[in-house]
PDB file of C-alpha atoms and ligand atoms in Angstrom:
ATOM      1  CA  UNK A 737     -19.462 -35.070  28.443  1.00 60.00           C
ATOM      2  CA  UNK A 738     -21.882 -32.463  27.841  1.00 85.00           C
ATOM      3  CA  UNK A 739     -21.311 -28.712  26.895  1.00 95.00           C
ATOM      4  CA  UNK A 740     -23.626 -26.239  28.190  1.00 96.00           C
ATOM      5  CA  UNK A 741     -24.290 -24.559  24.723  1.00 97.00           C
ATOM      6  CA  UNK A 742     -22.784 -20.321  24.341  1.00 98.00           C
ATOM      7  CA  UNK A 743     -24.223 -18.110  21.793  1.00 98.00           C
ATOM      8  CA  UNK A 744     -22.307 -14.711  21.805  1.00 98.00           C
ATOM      9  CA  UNK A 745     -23.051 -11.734  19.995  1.00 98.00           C
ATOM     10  CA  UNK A 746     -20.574  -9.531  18.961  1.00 98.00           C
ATOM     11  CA  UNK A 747     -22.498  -5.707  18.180  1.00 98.00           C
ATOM     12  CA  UNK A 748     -18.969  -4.519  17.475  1.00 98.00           C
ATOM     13  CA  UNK A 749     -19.061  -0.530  17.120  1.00 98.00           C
ATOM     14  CA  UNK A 750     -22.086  -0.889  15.611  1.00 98.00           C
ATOM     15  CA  UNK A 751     -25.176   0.760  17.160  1.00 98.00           C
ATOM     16  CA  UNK A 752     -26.551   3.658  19.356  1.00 98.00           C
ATOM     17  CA  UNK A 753     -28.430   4.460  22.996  1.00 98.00           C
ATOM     18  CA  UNK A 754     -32.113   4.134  20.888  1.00 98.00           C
ATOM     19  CA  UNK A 755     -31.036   0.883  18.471  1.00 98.00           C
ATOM     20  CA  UNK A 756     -29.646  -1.251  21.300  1.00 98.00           C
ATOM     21  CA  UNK A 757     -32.142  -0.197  23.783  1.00 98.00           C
ATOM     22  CA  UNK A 758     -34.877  -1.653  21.255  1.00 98.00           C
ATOM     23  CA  UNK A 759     -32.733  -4.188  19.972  1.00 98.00           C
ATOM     24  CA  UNK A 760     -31.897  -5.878  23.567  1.00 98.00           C
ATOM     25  CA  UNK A 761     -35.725  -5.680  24.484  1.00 98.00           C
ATOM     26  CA  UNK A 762     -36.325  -7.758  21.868  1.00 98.00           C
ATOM     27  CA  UNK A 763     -33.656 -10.329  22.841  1.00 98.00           C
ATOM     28  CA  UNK A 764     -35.356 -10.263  26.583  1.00 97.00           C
ATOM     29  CA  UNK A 765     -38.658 -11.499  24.910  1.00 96.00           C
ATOM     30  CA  UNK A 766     -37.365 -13.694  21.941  1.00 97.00           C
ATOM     31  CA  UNK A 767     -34.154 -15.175  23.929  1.00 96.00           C
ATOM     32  CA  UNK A 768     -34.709 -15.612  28.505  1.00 93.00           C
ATOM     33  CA  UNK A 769     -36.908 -18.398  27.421  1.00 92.00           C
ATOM     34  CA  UNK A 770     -33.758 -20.702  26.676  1.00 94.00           C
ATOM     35  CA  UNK A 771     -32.113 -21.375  29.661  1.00 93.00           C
ATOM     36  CA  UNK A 772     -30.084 -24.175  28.608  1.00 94.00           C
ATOM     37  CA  UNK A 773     -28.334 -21.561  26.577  1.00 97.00           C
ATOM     38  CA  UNK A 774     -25.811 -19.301  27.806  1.00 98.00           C
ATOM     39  CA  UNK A 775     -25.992 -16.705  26.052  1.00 98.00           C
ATOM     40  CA  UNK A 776     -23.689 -13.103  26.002  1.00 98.00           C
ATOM     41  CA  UNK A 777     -23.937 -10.047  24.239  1.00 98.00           C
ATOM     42  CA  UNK A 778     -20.924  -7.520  23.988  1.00 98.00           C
ATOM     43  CA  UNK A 779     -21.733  -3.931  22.965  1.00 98.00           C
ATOM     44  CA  UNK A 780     -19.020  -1.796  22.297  1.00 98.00           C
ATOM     45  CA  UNK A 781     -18.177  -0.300  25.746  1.00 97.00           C
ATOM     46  CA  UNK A 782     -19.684   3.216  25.616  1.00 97.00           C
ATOM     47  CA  UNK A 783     -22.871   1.226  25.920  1.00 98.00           C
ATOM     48  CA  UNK A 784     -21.786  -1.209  28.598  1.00 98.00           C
ATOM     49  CA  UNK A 785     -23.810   0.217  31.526  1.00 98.00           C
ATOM     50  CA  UNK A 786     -27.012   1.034  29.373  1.00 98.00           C
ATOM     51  CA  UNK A 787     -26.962  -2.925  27.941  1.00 98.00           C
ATOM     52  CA  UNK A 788     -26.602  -4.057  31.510  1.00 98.00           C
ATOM     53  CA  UNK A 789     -29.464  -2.569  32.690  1.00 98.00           C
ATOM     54  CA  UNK A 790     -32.154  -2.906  29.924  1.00 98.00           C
ATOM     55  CA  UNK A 791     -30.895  -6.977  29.717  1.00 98.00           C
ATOM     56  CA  UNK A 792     -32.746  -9.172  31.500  1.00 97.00           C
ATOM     57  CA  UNK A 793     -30.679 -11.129  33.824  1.00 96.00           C
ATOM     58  CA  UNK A 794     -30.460 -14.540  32.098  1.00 96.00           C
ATOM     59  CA  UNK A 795     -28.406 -12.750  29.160  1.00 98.00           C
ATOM     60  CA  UNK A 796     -24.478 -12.269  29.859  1.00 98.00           C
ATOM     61  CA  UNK A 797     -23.104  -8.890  29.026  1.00 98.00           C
ATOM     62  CA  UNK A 798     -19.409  -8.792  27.623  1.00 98.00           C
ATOM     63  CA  UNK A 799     -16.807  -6.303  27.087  1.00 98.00           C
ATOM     64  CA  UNK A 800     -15.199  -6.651  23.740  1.00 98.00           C
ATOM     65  CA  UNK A 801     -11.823  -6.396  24.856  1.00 98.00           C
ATOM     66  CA  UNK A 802      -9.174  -5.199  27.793  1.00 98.00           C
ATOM     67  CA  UNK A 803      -5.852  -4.149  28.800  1.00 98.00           C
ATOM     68  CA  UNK A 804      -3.915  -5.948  31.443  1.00 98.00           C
ATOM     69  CA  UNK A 805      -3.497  -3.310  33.985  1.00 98.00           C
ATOM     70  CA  UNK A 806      -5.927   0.054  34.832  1.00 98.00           C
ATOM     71  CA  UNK A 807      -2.900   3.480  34.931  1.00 98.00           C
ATOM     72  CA  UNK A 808      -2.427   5.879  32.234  1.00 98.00           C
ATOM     73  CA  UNK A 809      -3.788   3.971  28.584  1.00 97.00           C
ATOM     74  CA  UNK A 810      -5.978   6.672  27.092  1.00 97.00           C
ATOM     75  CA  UNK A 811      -9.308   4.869  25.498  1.00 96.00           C
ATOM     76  CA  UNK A 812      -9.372   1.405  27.103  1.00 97.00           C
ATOM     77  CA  UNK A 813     -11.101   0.043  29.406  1.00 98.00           C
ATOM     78  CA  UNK A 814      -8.284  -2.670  32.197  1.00 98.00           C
ATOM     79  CA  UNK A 815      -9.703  -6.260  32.958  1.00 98.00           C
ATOM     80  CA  UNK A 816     -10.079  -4.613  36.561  1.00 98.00           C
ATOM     81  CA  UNK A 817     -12.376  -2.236  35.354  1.00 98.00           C
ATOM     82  CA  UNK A 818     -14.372  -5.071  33.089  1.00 98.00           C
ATOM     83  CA  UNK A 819     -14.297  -6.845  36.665  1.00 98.00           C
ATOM     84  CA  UNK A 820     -16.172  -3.667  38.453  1.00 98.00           C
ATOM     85  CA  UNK A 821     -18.555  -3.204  35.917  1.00 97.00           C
ATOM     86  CA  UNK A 822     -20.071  -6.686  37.321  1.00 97.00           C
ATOM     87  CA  UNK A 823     -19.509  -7.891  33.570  1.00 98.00           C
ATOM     88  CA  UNK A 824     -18.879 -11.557  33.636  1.00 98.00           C
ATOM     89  CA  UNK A 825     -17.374 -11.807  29.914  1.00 98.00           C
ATOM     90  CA  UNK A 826     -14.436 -10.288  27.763  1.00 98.00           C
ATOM     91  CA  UNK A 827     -13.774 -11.515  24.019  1.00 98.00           C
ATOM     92  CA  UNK A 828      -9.988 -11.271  23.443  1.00 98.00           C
ATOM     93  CA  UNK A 829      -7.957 -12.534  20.453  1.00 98.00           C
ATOM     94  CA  UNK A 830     -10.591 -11.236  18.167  1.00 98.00           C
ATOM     95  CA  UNK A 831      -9.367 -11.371  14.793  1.00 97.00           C
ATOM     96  CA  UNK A 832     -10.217  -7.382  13.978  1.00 97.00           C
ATOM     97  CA  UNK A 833      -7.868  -6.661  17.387  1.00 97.00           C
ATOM     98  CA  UNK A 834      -5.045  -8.588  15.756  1.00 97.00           C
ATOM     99  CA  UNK A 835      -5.374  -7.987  12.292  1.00 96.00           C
ATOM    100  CA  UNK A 836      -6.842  -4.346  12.270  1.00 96.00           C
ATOM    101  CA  UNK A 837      -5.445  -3.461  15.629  1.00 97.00           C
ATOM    102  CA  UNK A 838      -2.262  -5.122  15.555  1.00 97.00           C
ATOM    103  CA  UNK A 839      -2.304  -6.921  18.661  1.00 97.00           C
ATOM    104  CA  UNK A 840       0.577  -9.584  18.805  1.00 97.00           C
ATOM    105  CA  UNK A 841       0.662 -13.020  20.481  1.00 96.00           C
ATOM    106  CA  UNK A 842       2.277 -11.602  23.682  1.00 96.00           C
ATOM    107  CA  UNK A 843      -0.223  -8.808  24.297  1.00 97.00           C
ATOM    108  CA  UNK A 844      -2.979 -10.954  24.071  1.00 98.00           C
ATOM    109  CA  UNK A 845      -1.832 -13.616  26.117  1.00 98.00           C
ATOM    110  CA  UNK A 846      -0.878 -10.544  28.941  1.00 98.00           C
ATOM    111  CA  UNK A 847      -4.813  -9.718  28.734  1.00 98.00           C
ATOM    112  CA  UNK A 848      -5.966 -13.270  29.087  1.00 98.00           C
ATOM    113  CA  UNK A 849      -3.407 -13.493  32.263  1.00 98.00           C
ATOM    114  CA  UNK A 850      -5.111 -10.400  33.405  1.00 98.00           C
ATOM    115  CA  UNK A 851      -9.032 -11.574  32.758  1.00 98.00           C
ATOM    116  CA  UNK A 852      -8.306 -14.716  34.393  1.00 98.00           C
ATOM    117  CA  UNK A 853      -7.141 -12.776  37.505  1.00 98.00           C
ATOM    118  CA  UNK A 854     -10.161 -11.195  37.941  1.00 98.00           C
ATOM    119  CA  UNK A 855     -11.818 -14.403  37.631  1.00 98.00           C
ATOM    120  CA  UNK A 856     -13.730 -13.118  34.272  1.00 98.00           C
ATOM    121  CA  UNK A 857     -14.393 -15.559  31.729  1.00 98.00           C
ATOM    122  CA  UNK A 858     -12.701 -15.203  28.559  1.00 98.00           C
ATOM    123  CA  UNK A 859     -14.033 -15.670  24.956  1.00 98.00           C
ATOM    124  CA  UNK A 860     -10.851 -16.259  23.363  1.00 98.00           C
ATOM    125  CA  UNK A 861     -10.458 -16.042  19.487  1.00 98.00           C
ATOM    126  CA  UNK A 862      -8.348 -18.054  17.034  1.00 98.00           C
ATOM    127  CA  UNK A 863      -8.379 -18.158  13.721  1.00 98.00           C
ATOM    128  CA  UNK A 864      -6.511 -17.935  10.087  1.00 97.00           C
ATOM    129  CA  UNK A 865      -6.536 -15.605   7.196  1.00 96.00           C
ATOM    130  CA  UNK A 866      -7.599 -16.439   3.720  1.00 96.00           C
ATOM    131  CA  UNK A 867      -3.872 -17.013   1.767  1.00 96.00           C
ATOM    132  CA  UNK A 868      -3.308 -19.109   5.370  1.00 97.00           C
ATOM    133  CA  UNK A 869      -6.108 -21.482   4.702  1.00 96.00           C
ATOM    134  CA  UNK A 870      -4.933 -21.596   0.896  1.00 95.00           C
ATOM    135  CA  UNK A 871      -1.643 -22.486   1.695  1.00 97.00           C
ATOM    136  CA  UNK A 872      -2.854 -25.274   4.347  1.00 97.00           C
ATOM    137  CA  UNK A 873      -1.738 -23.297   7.547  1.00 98.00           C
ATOM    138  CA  UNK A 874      -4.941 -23.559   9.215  1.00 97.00           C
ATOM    139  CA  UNK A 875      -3.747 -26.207  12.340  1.00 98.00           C
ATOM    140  CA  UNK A 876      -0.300 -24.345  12.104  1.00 98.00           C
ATOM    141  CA  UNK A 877      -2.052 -20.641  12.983  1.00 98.00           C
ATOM    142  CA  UNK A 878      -4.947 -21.881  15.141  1.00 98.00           C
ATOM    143  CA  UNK A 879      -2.200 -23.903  17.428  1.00 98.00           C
ATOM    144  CA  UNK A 880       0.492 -21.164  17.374  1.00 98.00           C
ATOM    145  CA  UNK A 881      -2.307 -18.511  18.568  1.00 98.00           C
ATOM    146  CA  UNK A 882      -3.228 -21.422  21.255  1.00 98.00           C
ATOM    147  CA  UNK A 883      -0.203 -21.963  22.253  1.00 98.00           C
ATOM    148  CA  UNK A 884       0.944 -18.435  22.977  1.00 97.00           C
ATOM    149  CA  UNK A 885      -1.945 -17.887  25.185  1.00 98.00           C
ATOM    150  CA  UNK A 886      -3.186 -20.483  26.624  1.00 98.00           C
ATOM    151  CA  UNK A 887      -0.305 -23.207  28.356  1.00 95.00           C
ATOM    152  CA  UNK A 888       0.297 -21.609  31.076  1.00 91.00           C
ATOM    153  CA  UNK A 889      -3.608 -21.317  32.252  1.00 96.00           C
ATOM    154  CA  UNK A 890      -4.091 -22.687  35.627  1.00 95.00           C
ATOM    155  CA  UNK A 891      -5.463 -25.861  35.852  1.00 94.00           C
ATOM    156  CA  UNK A 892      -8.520 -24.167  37.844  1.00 95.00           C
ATOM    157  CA  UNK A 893      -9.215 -21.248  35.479  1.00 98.00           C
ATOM    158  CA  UNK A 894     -10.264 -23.645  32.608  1.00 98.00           C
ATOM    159  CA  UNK A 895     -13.708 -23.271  33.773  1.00 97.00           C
ATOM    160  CA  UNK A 896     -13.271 -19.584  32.561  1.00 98.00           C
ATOM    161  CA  UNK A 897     -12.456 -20.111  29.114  1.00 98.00           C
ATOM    162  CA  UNK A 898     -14.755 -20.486  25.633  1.00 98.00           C
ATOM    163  CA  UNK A 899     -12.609 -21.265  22.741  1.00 98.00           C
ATOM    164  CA  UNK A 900     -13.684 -19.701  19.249  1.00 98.00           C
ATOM    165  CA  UNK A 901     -12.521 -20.375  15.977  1.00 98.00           C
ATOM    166  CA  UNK A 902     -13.226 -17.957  13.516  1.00 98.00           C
ATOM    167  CA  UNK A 903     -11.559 -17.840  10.341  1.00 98.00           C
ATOM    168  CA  UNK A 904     -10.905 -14.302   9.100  1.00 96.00           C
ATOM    169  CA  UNK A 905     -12.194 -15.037   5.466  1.00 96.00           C
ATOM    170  CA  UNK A 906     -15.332 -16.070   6.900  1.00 96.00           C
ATOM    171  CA  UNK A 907     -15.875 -12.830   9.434  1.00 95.00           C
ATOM    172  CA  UNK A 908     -18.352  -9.602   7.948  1.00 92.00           C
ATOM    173  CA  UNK A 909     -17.854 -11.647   4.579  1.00 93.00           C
ATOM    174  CA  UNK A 910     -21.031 -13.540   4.413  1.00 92.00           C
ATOM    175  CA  UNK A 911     -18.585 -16.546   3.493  1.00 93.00           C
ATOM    176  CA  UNK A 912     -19.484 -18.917   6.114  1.00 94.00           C
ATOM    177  CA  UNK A 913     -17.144 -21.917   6.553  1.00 94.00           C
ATOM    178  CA  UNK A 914     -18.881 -25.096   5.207  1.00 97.00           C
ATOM    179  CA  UNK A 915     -19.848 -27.489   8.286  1.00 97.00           C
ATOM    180  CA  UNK A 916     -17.551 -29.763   7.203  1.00 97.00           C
ATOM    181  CA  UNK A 917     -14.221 -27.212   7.485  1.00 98.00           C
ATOM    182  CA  UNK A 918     -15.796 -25.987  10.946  1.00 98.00           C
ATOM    183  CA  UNK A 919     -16.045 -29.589  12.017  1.00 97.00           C
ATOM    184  CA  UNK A 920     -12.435 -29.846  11.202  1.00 98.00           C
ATOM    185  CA  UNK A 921     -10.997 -27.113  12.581  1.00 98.00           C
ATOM    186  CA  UNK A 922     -13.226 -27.272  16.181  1.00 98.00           C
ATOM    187  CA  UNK A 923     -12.038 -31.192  16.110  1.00 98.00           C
ATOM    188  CA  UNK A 924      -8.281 -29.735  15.594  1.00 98.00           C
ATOM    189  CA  UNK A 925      -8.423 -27.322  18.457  1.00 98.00           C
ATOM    190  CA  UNK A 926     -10.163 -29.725  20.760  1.00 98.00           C
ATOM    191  CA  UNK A 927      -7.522 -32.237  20.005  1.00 98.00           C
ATOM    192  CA  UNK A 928      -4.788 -29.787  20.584  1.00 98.00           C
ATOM    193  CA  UNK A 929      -6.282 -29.142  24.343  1.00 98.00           C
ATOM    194  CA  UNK A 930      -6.032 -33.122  24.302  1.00 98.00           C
ATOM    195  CA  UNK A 931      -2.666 -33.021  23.636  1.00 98.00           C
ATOM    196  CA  UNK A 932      -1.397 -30.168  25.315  1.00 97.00           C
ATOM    197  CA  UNK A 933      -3.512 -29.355  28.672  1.00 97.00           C
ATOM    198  CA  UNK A 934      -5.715 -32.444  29.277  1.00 97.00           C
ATOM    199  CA  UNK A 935      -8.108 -34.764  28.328  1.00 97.00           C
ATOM    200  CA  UNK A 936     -10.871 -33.684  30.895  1.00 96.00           C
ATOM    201  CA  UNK A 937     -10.245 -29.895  29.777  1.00 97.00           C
ATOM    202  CA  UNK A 938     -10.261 -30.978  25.980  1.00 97.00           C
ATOM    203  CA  UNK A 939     -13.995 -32.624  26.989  1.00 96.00           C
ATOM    204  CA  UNK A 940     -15.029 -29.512  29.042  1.00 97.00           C
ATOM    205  CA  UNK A 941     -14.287 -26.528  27.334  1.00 98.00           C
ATOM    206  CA  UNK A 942     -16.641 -24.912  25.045  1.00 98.00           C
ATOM    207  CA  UNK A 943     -15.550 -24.889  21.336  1.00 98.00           C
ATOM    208  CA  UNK A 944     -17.637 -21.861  19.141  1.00 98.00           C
ATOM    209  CA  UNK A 945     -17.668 -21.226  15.445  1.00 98.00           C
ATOM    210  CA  UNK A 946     -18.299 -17.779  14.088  1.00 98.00           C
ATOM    211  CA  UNK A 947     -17.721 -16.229  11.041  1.00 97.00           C
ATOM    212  CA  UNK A 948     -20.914 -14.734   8.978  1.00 97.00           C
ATOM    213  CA  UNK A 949     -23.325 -17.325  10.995  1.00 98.00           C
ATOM    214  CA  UNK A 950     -27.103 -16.317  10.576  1.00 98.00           C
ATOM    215  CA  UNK A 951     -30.379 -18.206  11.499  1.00 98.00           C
ATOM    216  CA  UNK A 952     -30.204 -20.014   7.773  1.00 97.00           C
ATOM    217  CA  UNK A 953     -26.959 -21.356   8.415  1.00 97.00           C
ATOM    218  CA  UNK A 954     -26.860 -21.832  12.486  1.00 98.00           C
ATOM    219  CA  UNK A 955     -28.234 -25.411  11.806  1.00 96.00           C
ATOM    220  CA  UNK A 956     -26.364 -27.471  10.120  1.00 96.00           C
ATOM    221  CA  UNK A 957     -23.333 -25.666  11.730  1.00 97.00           C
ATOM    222  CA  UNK A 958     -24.819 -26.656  15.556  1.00 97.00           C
ATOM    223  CA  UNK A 959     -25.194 -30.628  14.233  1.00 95.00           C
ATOM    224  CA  UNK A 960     -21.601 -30.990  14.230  1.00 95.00           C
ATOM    225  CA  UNK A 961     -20.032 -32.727  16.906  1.00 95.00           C
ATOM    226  CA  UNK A 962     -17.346 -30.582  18.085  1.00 97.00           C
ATOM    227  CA  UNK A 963     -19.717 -26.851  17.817  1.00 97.00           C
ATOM    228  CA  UNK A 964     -20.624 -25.904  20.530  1.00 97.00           C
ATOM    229  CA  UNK A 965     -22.619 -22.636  19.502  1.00 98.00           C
ATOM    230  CA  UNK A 966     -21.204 -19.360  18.090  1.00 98.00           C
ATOM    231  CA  UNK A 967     -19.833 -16.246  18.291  1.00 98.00           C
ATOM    232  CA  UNK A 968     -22.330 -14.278  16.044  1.00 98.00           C
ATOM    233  CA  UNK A 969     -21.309 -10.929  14.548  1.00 98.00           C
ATOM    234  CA  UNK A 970     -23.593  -8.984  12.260  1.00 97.00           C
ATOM    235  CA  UNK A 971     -26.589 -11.180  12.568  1.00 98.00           C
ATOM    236  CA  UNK A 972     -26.422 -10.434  16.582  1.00 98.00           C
ATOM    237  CA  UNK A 973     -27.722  -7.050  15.957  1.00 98.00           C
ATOM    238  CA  UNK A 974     -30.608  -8.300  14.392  1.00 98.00           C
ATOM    239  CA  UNK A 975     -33.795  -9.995  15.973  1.00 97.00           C
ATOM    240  CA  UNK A 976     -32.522 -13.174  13.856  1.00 97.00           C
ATOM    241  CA  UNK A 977     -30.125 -13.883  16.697  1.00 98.00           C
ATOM    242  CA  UNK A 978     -32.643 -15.341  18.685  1.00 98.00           C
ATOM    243  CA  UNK A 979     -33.122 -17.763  16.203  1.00 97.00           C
ATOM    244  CA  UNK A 980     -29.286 -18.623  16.159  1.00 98.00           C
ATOM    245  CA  UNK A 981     -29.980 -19.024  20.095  1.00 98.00           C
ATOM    246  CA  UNK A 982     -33.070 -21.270  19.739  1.00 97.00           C
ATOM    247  CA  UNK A 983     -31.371 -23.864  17.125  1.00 97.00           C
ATOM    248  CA  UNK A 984     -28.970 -24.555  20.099  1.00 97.00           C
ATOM    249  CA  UNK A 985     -31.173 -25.999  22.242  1.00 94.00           C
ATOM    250  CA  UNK A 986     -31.732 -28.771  19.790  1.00 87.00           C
ATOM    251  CA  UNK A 987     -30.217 -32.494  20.636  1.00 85.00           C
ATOM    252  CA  UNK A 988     -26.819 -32.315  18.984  1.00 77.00           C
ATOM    253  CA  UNK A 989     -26.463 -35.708  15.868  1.00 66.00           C
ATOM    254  CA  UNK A 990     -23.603 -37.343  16.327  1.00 56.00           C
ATOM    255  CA  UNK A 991     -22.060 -36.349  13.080  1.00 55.00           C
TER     256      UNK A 991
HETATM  257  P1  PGA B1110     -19.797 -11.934  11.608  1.00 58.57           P
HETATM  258  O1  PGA B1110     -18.702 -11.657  12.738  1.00 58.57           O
HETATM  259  O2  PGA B1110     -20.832 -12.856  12.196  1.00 58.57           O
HETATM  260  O3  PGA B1110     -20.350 -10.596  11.246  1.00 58.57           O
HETATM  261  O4  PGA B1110     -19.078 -12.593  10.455  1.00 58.57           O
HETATM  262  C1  PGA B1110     -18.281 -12.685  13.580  1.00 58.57           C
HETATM  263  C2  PGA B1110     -17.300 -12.197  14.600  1.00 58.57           C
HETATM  264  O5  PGA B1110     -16.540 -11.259  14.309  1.00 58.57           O
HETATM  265  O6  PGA B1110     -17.256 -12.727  15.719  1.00 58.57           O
END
């Protein structure tokens, strides 16, 4: 089956009113000329309402994370909220909220419960550590972050979630997995869908790499089989993103 192709960009809390204003111009000249490219942006959420309005309309805006419920939680933003913003998107699972953050198996799953419910479409992040990969824990972490979040999705919200893998050694490092170990790992989590939702879901969903991807590297990433675009990080707050987005509209090899 075909994917519809997802480049997401990630600005992080990276940025200001003036940078982004001028940045996201650019992207509404280099990038609303790809439509077979969804494509999402996620400023950090002070800038939220100011991305939404200079975008042009073809470009998804995304929070960059949520709580479950809206109530007394001093500096976040609830999947309610997200919802009311008329943003379509929320990353969750990113590794910086588990690994910097501390966010545990159980809250994220309770925030992908929550984004679901407000019919939001989640960009849900999985991926393993350096001394994980080294000790050849990669399938182990991937499925057990899976696992924890994602069985008890109804059959119906499926539609709503991107998968993407993105190994923590690889993320701000300028390490990029090889094509070969992103292959691998995308072919892993697809085949855990397989296994544990469904075949048509396994087909369907979306399957992103990220992890230091630029417009040298986008390439030979995109010609693998089982990518099916990227969540981008620092090279999304450069004009080079719309490069990242343009190699995605290219034919996929069968590799
Ligand atoms: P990076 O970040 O492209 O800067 O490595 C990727 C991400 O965090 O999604």
């Amino acid at each position: 089956m075909s994917r519809t192709p997802f480049v997401g960009g990630n600005f992080k809390c990276t940025g200001t009113a003036s940078s982004l204003t001028s940045l996201v111009k650019g992207f509404n000249d280099s990038i609303t000329g790809y439509p077979e490219v969804e494509v999402v942006i996620a400023p950090g959420t002070e800038y939220l309402g100011l991305v939404k309005a200079v975008a042009h309309r073809n470009i998804g805006i995304s929070a960059q994370n949520c709580v479950p419920k809206s109530g007394a939680y001093t500096g976040e933003m609830s999947a309610e909220q997200v919802k009311d913003m008329g943003l379509p998107y929320v990353i969750l699972g990113h590794s910086e909220r588990r690994h910097v953050f501390r966010e545990t198996d159980a809250e994220i799953a309770a925030k992908v419960k929550a984004a679901l419910a407000q019919k939001l479409c989640v960009i849900f992040c999985v991926g393993e550590k350096l001394d994980e990969r080294e000790a050849n824990k990669t399938q182990e972490v991937c499925f057990h972050q899976m696992k924890a979040a994602l069985t008890t999705i109804a059959p119906a919200d499926w539609k709503n979630i991107v998968i993407a893998y993105e190994p923590v050694w690889a993320i701000g490092t300028g390490k990029v997995a090889s094509p070969e170990q992103a292959q691998e790992a995308t072919a892993l989590i697809r085949s855990w869908l397989s296994d544990n939702i469904n075949a048509s879901v396994a087909s369907s969903t979306r399957i992103l790499y990220g992890g230091s991807v630029n417009a040298k590297n986008c390439a030979d990433l995109w010609a693998r089989r089982d990518i099916d675009g990227f969540l981008v990080g620092g090279a999304s707050t450069k004009p080079e993103f719309s490069e990242i987005v343009k190699a995605c509209v290219k034919p996929k090899a069968k590799l």
